[in-house]
Each structure stands twice: as C-alpha cells, then as structure tokens.
GROMACS .gro file of N, CA, C and O in nm:
model
  380
    1MET      N    1   0.082  -0.106   0.005
    1MET     CA    2   0.011  -0.014   0.003
    1MET      C    3   0.072   0.139  -0.011
    1MET      O    4   0.182   0.119   0.045
    2GLU      N    5   0.038   0.226  -0.110
    2GLU     CA    6   0.124   0.394  -0.063
    2GLU      C    7   0.037   0.472  -0.066
    2GLU      O    8  -0.087   0.487  -0.084
    3LEU      N    9   0.064   0.542   0.043
    3LEU     CA   10   0.005   0.694   0.061
    3LEU      C   11   0.061   0.812   0.023
    3LEU      O   12   0.218   0.790   0.026
    4ARG      N   13   0.031   0.916  -0.027
    4ARG     CA   14   0.089   1.069  -0.113
    4ARG      C   15   0.033   1.160  -0.002
    4ARG      O   16  -0.117   1.178  -0.009
    5PHE      N   17   0.138   1.283  -0.003
    5PHE     CA   18   0.093   1.377   0.048
    5PHE      C   19   0.157   1.471   0.092
    5PHE      O   20   0.275   1.416   0.018
    6SER      N   21   0.157   1.596   0.060
    6SER     CA   22   0.235   1.727   0.091
    6SER      C   23   0.231   1.793   0.241
    6SER      O   24   0.065   1.801   0.271
    7ASN      N   25   0.295   1.863   0.309
    7ASN     CA   26   0.292   1.906   0.422
    7ASN      C   27   0.426   2.000   0.462
    7ASN      O   28   0.530   1.940   0.418
    8GLU      N   29   0.444   2.056   0.526
    8GLU     CA   30   0.555   2.157   0.575
    8GLU      C   31   0.612   2.081   0.652
    8GLU      O   32   0.604   2.002   0.755
    9LEU      N   33   0.713   2.110   0.648
    9LEU     CA   34   0.908   2.067   0.728
    9LEU      C   35   0.881   2.123   0.820
    9LEU      O   36   0.876   2.255   0.849
   10ILE      N   37   0.871   2.077   0.955
   10ILE     CA   38   0.826   2.134   1.092
   10ILE      C   39   0.995   2.095   1.204
   10ILE      O   40   1.031   1.974   1.188
   11GLU      N   41   1.027   2.185   1.279
   11GLU     CA   42   1.135   2.151   1.358
   11GLU      C   43   1.084   2.091   1.534
   11GLU      O   44   0.961   2.192   1.519
   12TRP      N   45   1.127   2.022   1.607
   12TRP     CA   46   1.053   2.001   1.745
   12TRP      C   47   1.187   1.995   1.820
   12TRP      O   48   1.288   1.924   1.821
   13ARG      N   49   1.219   2.102   1.895
   13ARG     CA   50   1.318   2.145   1.964
   13ARG      C   51   1.319   2.006   2.110
   13ARG      O   52   1.209   2.053   2.186
   14GLY      N   53   1.443   2.012   2.105
   14GLY     CA   54   1.478   1.921   2.224
   14GLY      C   55   1.641   1.912   2.268
   14GLY      O   56   1.684   2.025   2.243
   15PRO      N   57   1.739   1.807   2.294
   15PRO     CA   58   1.841   1.843   2.320
   15PRO      C   59   1.886   1.835   2.256
   15PRO      O   60   2.000   1.955   2.234
   16ALA      N   61   1.870   1.837   2.109
   16ALA     CA   62   1.903   1.881   1.971
   16ALA      C   63   1.764   1.911   1.849
   16ALA      O   64   1.691   1.823   1.902
   17PRO      N   65   1.752   1.971   1.789
   17PRO     CA   66   1.665   1.992   1.699
   17PRO      C   67   1.627   1.886   1.598
   17PRO      O   68   1.738   1.763   1.570
   18PHE      N   69   1.498   1.847   1.614
   18PHE     CA   70   1.489   1.715   1.504
   18PHE      C   71   1.342   1.745   1.411
   18PHE      O   72   1.289   1.883   1.450
   19TYR      N   73   1.370   1.741   1.294
   19TYR     CA   74   1.282   1.752   1.190
   19TYR      C   75   1.170   1.680   1.147
   19TYR      O   76   1.219   1.586   1.203
   20PHE      N   77   1.024   1.722   1.109
   20PHE     CA   78   0.982   1.608   1.060
   20PHE      C   79   0.876   1.669   0.987
   20PHE      O   80   0.872   1.761   0.972
   21ILE      N   81   0.749   1.625   0.893
   21ILE     CA   82   0.641   1.613   0.848
   21ILE      C   83   0.532   1.533   0.909
   21ILE      O   84   0.536   1.418   0.921
   22GLN      N   85   0.422   1.646   0.964
   22GLN     CA   86   0.291   1.568   1.027
   22GLN      C   87   0.202   1.553   0.904
   22GLN      O   88   0.218   1.610   0.773
   23THR      N   89   0.142   1.438   0.904
   23THR     CA   90   0.029   1.371   0.805
   23THR      C   91  -0.031   1.417   0.836
   23THR      O   92  -0.084   1.450   0.991
   24PRO      N   93  -0.159   1.470   0.712
   24PRO     CA   94  -0.260   1.519   0.725
   24PRO      C   95  -0.362   1.454   0.774
   24PRO      O   96  -0.350   1.332   0.797
   25ALA      N   97  -0.510   1.523   0.818
   25ALA     CA   98  -0.627   1.447   0.851
   25ALA      C   99  -0.688   1.308   0.803
   25ALA      O  100  -0.628   1.220   0.837
   26ASP      N  101  -0.672   1.317   0.665
   26ASP     CA  102  -0.710   1.209   0.594
   26ASP      C  103  -0.622   1.111   0.591
   26ASP      O  104  -0.601   0.995   0.572
   27ILE      N  105  -0.468   1.132   0.553
   27ILE     CA  106  -0.420   1.022   0.541
   27ILE      C  107  -0.326   0.973   0.670
   27ILE      O  108  -0.382   0.849   0.655
   28THR      N  109  -0.382   1.026   0.797
   28THR     CA  110  -0.378   1.019   0.917
   28THR      C  111  -0.479   0.869   0.954
   28THR      O  112  -0.420   0.753   1.026
   29GLU      N  113  -0.619   0.905   0.921
   29GLU     CA  114  -0.719   0.833   0.927
   29GLU      C  115  -0.667   0.664   0.830
   29GLU      O  116  -0.679   0.577   0.887
   30GLU      N  117  -0.583   0.645   0.726
   30GLU     CA  118  -0.582   0.572   0.638
   30GLU      C  119  -0.486   0.511   0.710
   30GLU      O  120  -0.456   0.374   0.739
   31ILE      N  121  -0.341   0.564   0.781
   31ILE     CA  122  -0.244   0.539   0.878
   31ILE      C  123  -0.277   0.433   0.945
   31ILE      O  124  -0.272   0.334   1.009
   32LYS      N  125  -0.400   0.517   1.054
   32LYS     CA  126  -0.441   0.461   1.170
   32LYS      C  127  -0.535   0.279   1.146
   32LYS      O  128  -0.475   0.167   1.182
   33VAL      N  129  -0.583   0.310   0.998
   33VAL     CA  130  -0.623   0.173   0.972
   33VAL      C  131  -0.496   0.078   0.930
   33VAL      O  132  -0.471  -0.061   0.993
   34ILE      N  133  -0.435   0.091   0.903
   34ILE     CA  134  -0.290  -0.022   0.859
   34ILE      C  135  -0.225  -0.021   1.006
   34ILE      O  136  -0.149  -0.117   1.014
   35ALA      N  137  -0.220   0.077   1.110
   35ALA     CA  138  -0.151   0.079   1.212
   35ALA      C  139  -0.217  -0.074   1.277
   35ALA      O  140  -0.134  -0.099   1.416
   36ALA      N  141  -0.316  -0.052   1.287
   36ALA     CA  142  -0.402  -0.183   1.395
   36ALA      C  143  -0.353  -0.321   1.372
   36ALA      O  144  -0.348  -0.432   1.445
   37ALA      N  145  -0.335  -0.349   1.247
   37ALA     CA  146  -0.272  -0.445   1.183
   37ALA      C  147  -0.131  -0.464   1.208
   37ALA      O  148  -0.065  -0.533   1.196
   38LYS      N  149  -0.052  -0.361   1.213
   38LYS     CA  150   0.104  -0.367   1.157
   38LYS      C  151   0.185  -0.297   1.321
   38LYS      O  152   0.299  -0.299   1.287
   39THR      N  153   0.138  -0.216   1.386
   39THR     CA  154   0.169  -0.126   1.469
   39THR      C  155   0.269  -0.217   1.592
   39THR      O  156   0.181  -0.336   1.620
   40TYR      N  157   0.357  -0.197   1.639
   40TYR     CA  158   0.464  -0.265   1.758
   40TYR      C  159   0.396  -0.153   1.901
   40TYR      O  160   0.451  -0.061   1.859
   41GLY      N  161   0.457  -0.219   1.988
   41GLY     CA  162   0.470  -0.065   2.121
   41GLY      C  163   0.387  -0.026   2.139
   41GLY      O  164   0.275  -0.030   2.157
   42TRP      N  165   0.454   0.107   2.115
   42TRP     CA  166   0.340   0.237   2.195
   42TRP      C  167   0.244   0.254   2.051
   42TRP      O  168   0.277   0.462   2.061
   43GLY      N  169   0.247   0.233   1.921
   43GLY     CA  170   0.185   0.272   1.838
   43GLY      C  171   0.267   0.322   1.715
   43GLY      O  172   0.279   0.377   1.611
   44VAL      N  173   0.425   0.327   1.715
   44VAL     CA  174   0.525   0.335   1.600
   44VAL      C  175   0.466   0.239   1.513
   44VAL      O  176   0.432   0.109   1.498
   45LEU      N  177   0.503   0.325   1.382
   45LEU     CA  178   0.482   0.193   1.260
   45LEU      C  179   0.554   0.217   1.173
   45LEU      O  180   0.615   0.335   1.110
   46HIS      N  181   0.656   0.098   1.148
   46HIS     CA  182   0.739   0.112   0.995
   46HIS      C  183   0.724   0.122   0.889
   46HIS      O  184   0.578   0.064   0.843
   47THR      N  185   0.787   0.180   0.784
   47THR     CA  186   0.700   0.246   0.664
   47THR      C  187   0.880   0.291   0.570
   47THR      O  188   0.973   0.318   0.625
   48ASN      N  189   0.844   0.279   0.446
   48ASN     CA  190   0.922   0.321   0.365
   48ASN      C  191   0.918   0.464   0.335
   48ASN      O  192   0.809   0.462   0.272
   49VAL      N  193   1.005   0.564   0.309
   49VAL     CA  194   0.908   0.684   0.275
   49VAL      C  195   1.033   0.752   0.160
   49VAL      O  196   1.169   0.705   0.147
   50THR      N  197   0.971   0.789   0.065
   50THR     CA  198   1.026   0.844  -0.039
   50THR      C  199   1.018   1.004  -0.084
   50THR      O  200   0.892   1.035  -0.046
   51ILE      N  201   1.132   1.103  -0.041
   51ILE     CA  202   1.105   1.248  -0.095
   51ILE      C  203   1.191   1.244  -0.174
   51ILE      O  204   1.312   1.233  -0.188
   52ASN      N  205   1.164   1.316  -0.313
   52ASN     CA  206   1.206   1.350  -0.432
   52ASN      C  207   1.275   1.183  -0.487
   52ASN      O  208   1.206   1.128  -0.509
   53SER      N  209   1.417   1.210  -0.487
   53SER     CA  210   1.462   1.065  -0.548
   53SER      C  211   1.566   1.030  -0.417
   53SER      O  212   1.635   0.910  -0.465
   54THR      N  213   1.508   1.035  -0.293
   54THR     CA  214   1.551   0.965  -0.175
   54THR      C  215   1.476   0.873  -0.154
   54THR      O  216   1.328   0.905  -0.084
   55GLN      N  217   1.486   0.756  -0.084
   55GLN     CA  218   1.431   0.648  -0.014
   55GLN      C  219   1.480   0.613   0.102
   55GLN      O  220   1.620   0.562   0.114
   56TRP      N  221   1.456   0.561   0.234
   56TRP     CA  222   1.463   0.472   0.332
   56TRP      C  223   1.368   0.468   0.405
   56TRP      O  224   1.197   0.481   0.400
   57LYS      N  225   1.381   0.383   0.518
   57LYS     CA  226   1.325   0.346   0.618
   57LYS      C  227   1.366   0.399   0.757
   57LYS      O  228   1.435   0.460   0.806
   58THR      N  229   1.187   0.424   0.818
   58THR     CA  230   1.176   0.475   0.909
   58THR      C  231   1.127   0.401   0.989
   58THR      O  232   1.022   0.364   0.952
   59ALA      N  233   1.032   0.533   1.101
   59ALA     CA  234   0.914   0.501   1.215
   59ALA      C  235   0.810   0.582   1.196
   59ALA      O  236   0.886   0.716   1.198
   60LEU      N  237   0.701   0.570   1.185
   60LEU     CA  238   0.615   0.697   1.250
   60LEU      C  239   0.612   0.732   1.312
   60LEU      O  240   0.588   0.625   1.396
   61ILE      N  241   0.574   0.842   1.406
   61ILE     CA  242   0.570   0.822   1.552
   61ILE      C  243   0.420   0.903   1.566
   61ILE      O  244   0.421   1.030   1.502
   62PRO      N  245   0.374   0.845   1.639
   62PRO     CA  246   0.201   0.923   1.687
   62PRO      C  247   0.222   1.020   1.756
   62PRO      O  248   0.296   1.033   1.854
   63LYS      N  249   0.174   1.157   1.747
   63LYS     CA  250   0.164   1.284   1.851
   63LYS      C  251   0.079   1.331   1.778
   63LYS      O  252  -0.003   1.424   1.685
   64ASP      N  253  -0.018   1.383   1.914
   64ASP     CA  254  -0.126   1.491   1.894
   64ASP      C  255  -0.236   1.464   1.788
   64ASP      O  256  -0.297   1.508   1.724
   65GLY      N  257  -0.271   1.297   1.797
   65GLY     CA  258  -0.394   1.215   1.689
   65GLY      C  259  -0.300   1.237   1.537
   65GLY      O  260  -0.408   1.160   1.442
   66ALA      N  261  -0.181   1.265   1.533
   66ALA     CA  262  -0.118   1.235   1.377
   66ALA      C  263  -0.043   1.195   1.397
   66ALA      O  264  -0.006   1.105   1.493
   67TYR      N  265   0.062   1.161   1.320
   67TYR     CA  266   0.166   1.070   1.290
   67TYR      C  267   0.270   1.164   1.218
   67TYR      O  268   0.313   1.275   1.176
   68LEU      N  269   0.418   1.154   1.286
   68LEU     CA  270   0.523   1.200   1.229
   68LEU      C  271   0.592   1.137   1.181
   68LEU      O  272   0.665   1.032   1.206
   69VAL      N  273   0.649   1.192   1.076
   69VAL     CA  274   0.768   1.132   0.985
   69VAL      C  275   0.880   1.209   1.001
   69VAL      O  276   0.920   1.330   0.971
   70PRO      N  277   0.983   1.158   1.073
   70PRO     CA  278   1.102   1.188   1.112
   70PRO      C  279   1.216   1.218   0.973
   70PRO      O  280   1.230   1.168   0.866
   71ILE      N  281   1.264   1.347   0.988
   71ILE     CA  282   1.353   1.331   0.838
   71ILE      C  283   1.494   1.382   0.913
   71ILE      O  284   1.470   1.456   0.974
   72LYS      N  285   1.588   1.309   0.889
   72LYS     CA  286   1.713   1.339   0.889
   72LYS      C  287   1.781   1.427   0.843
   72LYS      O  288   1.769   1.439   0.728
   73ASN      N  289   1.938   1.493   0.916
   73ASN     CA  290   1.946   1.599   0.855
   73ASN      C  291   2.009   1.515   0.713
   73ASN      O  292   2.054   1.596   0.587
   74ALA      N  293   2.034   1.399   0.712
   74ALA     CA  294   2.145   1.321   0.599
   74ALA      C  295   2.045   1.279   0.471
   74ALA      O  296   2.056   1.238   0.387
   75ILE      N  297   1.869   1.301   0.541
   75ILE     CA  298   1.807   1.337   0.430
   75ILE      C  299   1.807   1.475   0.388
   75ILE      O  300   1.782   1.475   0.283
   76ARG      N  301   1.746   1.576   0.465
   76ARG     CA  302   1.755   1.696   0.492
   76ARG      C  303   1.812   1.778   0.368
   76ARG      O  304   1.802   1.887   0.311
   77LEU      N  305   1.930   1.793   0.450
   77LEU     CA  306   2.065   1.806   0.397
   77LEU      C  307   2.057   1.850   0.257
   77LEU      O  308   2.047   1.941   0.166
   78PRO      N  309   2.093   1.694   0.198
   78PRO     CA  310   2.110   1.687   0.045
   78PRO      C  311   1.973   1.743  -0.034
   78PRO      O  312   1.998   1.732  -0.166
   79GLU      N  313   1.885   1.699   0.028
   79GLU     CA  314   1.767   1.718  -0.068
   79GLU      C  315   1.716   1.891  -0.007
   79GLU      O  316   1.607   1.941  -0.119
   80LYS      N  317   1.800   1.969   0.029
   80LYS     CA  318   1.785   2.099   0.029
   80LYS      C  319   1.655   2.160   0.075
   80LYS      O  320   1.623   2.248   0.058
   81LEU      N  321   1.608   2.058   0.208
   81LEU     CA  322   1.496   2.063   0.278
   81LEU      C  323   1.485   2.215   0.376
   81LEU      O  324   1.563   2.213   0.466
   82GLU      N  325   1.382   2.259   0.377
   82GLU     CA  326   1.382   2.381   0.486
   82GLU      C  327   1.310   2.398   0.536
   82GLU      O  328   1.171   2.341   0.507
   83LEU      N  329   1.319   2.457   0.692
   83LEU     CA  330   1.146   2.489   0.770
   83LEU      C  331   1.101   2.543   0.689
   83LEU      O  332   1.102   2.656   0.657
   84GLY      N  333   0.956   2.482   0.689
   84GLY     CA  334   0.797   2.569   0.636
   84GLY      C  335   0.794   2.574   0.489
   84GLY      O  336   0.740   2.545   0.444
   85GLN      N  337   0.917   2.481   0.448
   85GLN     CA  338   0.884   2.432   0.310
   85GLN      C  339   0.771   2.302   0.292
   85GLN      O  340   0.783   2.214   0.361
   86ARG      N  341   0.727   2.304   0.193
   86ARG     CA  342   0.614   2.198   0.154
   86ARG      C  343   0.649   2.128   0.135
   86ARG      O  344   0.778   2.159   0.038
   87VAL      N  345   0.697   1.976   0.118
   87VAL     CA  346   0.721   1.898   0.041
   87VAL      C  347   0.651   1.783   0.040
   87VAL      O  348   0.533   1.719   0.152
   88ASP      N  349   0.683   1.739  -0.090
   88ASP     CA  350   0.630   1.606  -0.143
   88ASP      C  351   0.662   1.480  -0.060
   88ASP      O  352   0.771   1.423  -0.065
   89VAL      N  353   0.547   1.401   0.001
   89VAL     CA  354   0.603   1.238   0.104
   89VAL      C  355   0.535   1.130   0.063
   89VAL      O  356   0.456   1.183  -0.025
   90ARG      N  357   0.611   1.042  -0.003
   90ARG     CA  358   0.537   0.925  -0.063
   90ARG      C  359   0.562   0.784   0.087
   90ARG      O  360   0.668   0.775   0.113
   91LEU      N  361   0.506   0.742   0.126
   91LEU     CA  362   0.494   0.633   0.211
   91LEU      C  363   0.474   0.491   0.174
   91LEU      O  364   0.375   0.494   0.076
   92SER      N  365   0.510   0.370   0.214
   92SER     CA  366   0.490   0.283   0.158
   92SER      C  367   0.516   0.191   0.291
   92SER      O  368   0.577   0.166   0.337
   93PHE      N  369   0.396   0.053   0.281
   93PHE     CA  370   0.401  -0.007   0.385
   93PHE      C  371   0.428  -0.140   0.330
   93PHE      O  372   0.369  -0.189   0.221
   94ASP      N  373   0.486  -0.216   0.374
   94ASP     CA  374   0.512  -0.394   0.339
   94ASP      C  375   0.398  -0.440   0.427
   94ASP      O  376   0.398  -0.426   0.572
   95PHE      N  377   0.342  -0.558   0.315
   95PHE     CA  378   0.262  -0.656   0.416
   95PHE      C  379   0.277  -0.761   0.375
   95PHE      O  380   0.345  -0.828   0.334
   0.00000   0.00000   0.00000
C-alpha cells in the first residue's frame, strides 16, 4: 500500500533539533487502519519513505492524533529541505 501527501517541514526542539513532516488528517485516518494490523509497542509504525529521489526506512511516530515522519539531516541537507517548506512525501508499507 502506498500513501502520498504534502505538508510543511517542522522542527521539534529537544536536546538537539529534530525535523518532521506531520501527516494530514485524511492520511492519518488511513495510517490508523494500517497501524491496527502492523504497529508494535506504543504505536510506532515502520514505513518506507520517499522524498524526491531519496528513499529510506523509518518509523512513523504518533503525536497529537497524527503521525510524524522523521527527517534526518542525512536526508534533509542533500535534498535541500528547509523549515516551512512544503514537501511531497510518499509512504509505503510492507504487508
């Protein structure tokens, strides 16, 4: 299964800055259906992410009724992603 959406790159400050893209409401509802069958532990869900030409495996993090897609600097910097930039995201799930 594959889901596509676009949203802004946000920063969540902690001991070090972390960058995320939050899932919109309609995509979140679809992910919740998938998560019911695939999640482990405290709701984290493994996924394959594609942004532009870069693809990697990560885990979606549930937060405030949505999911956060973590964007590491190893992805963000080469793709030239900036805070507030609208980013097209493709998520795929292995079944």
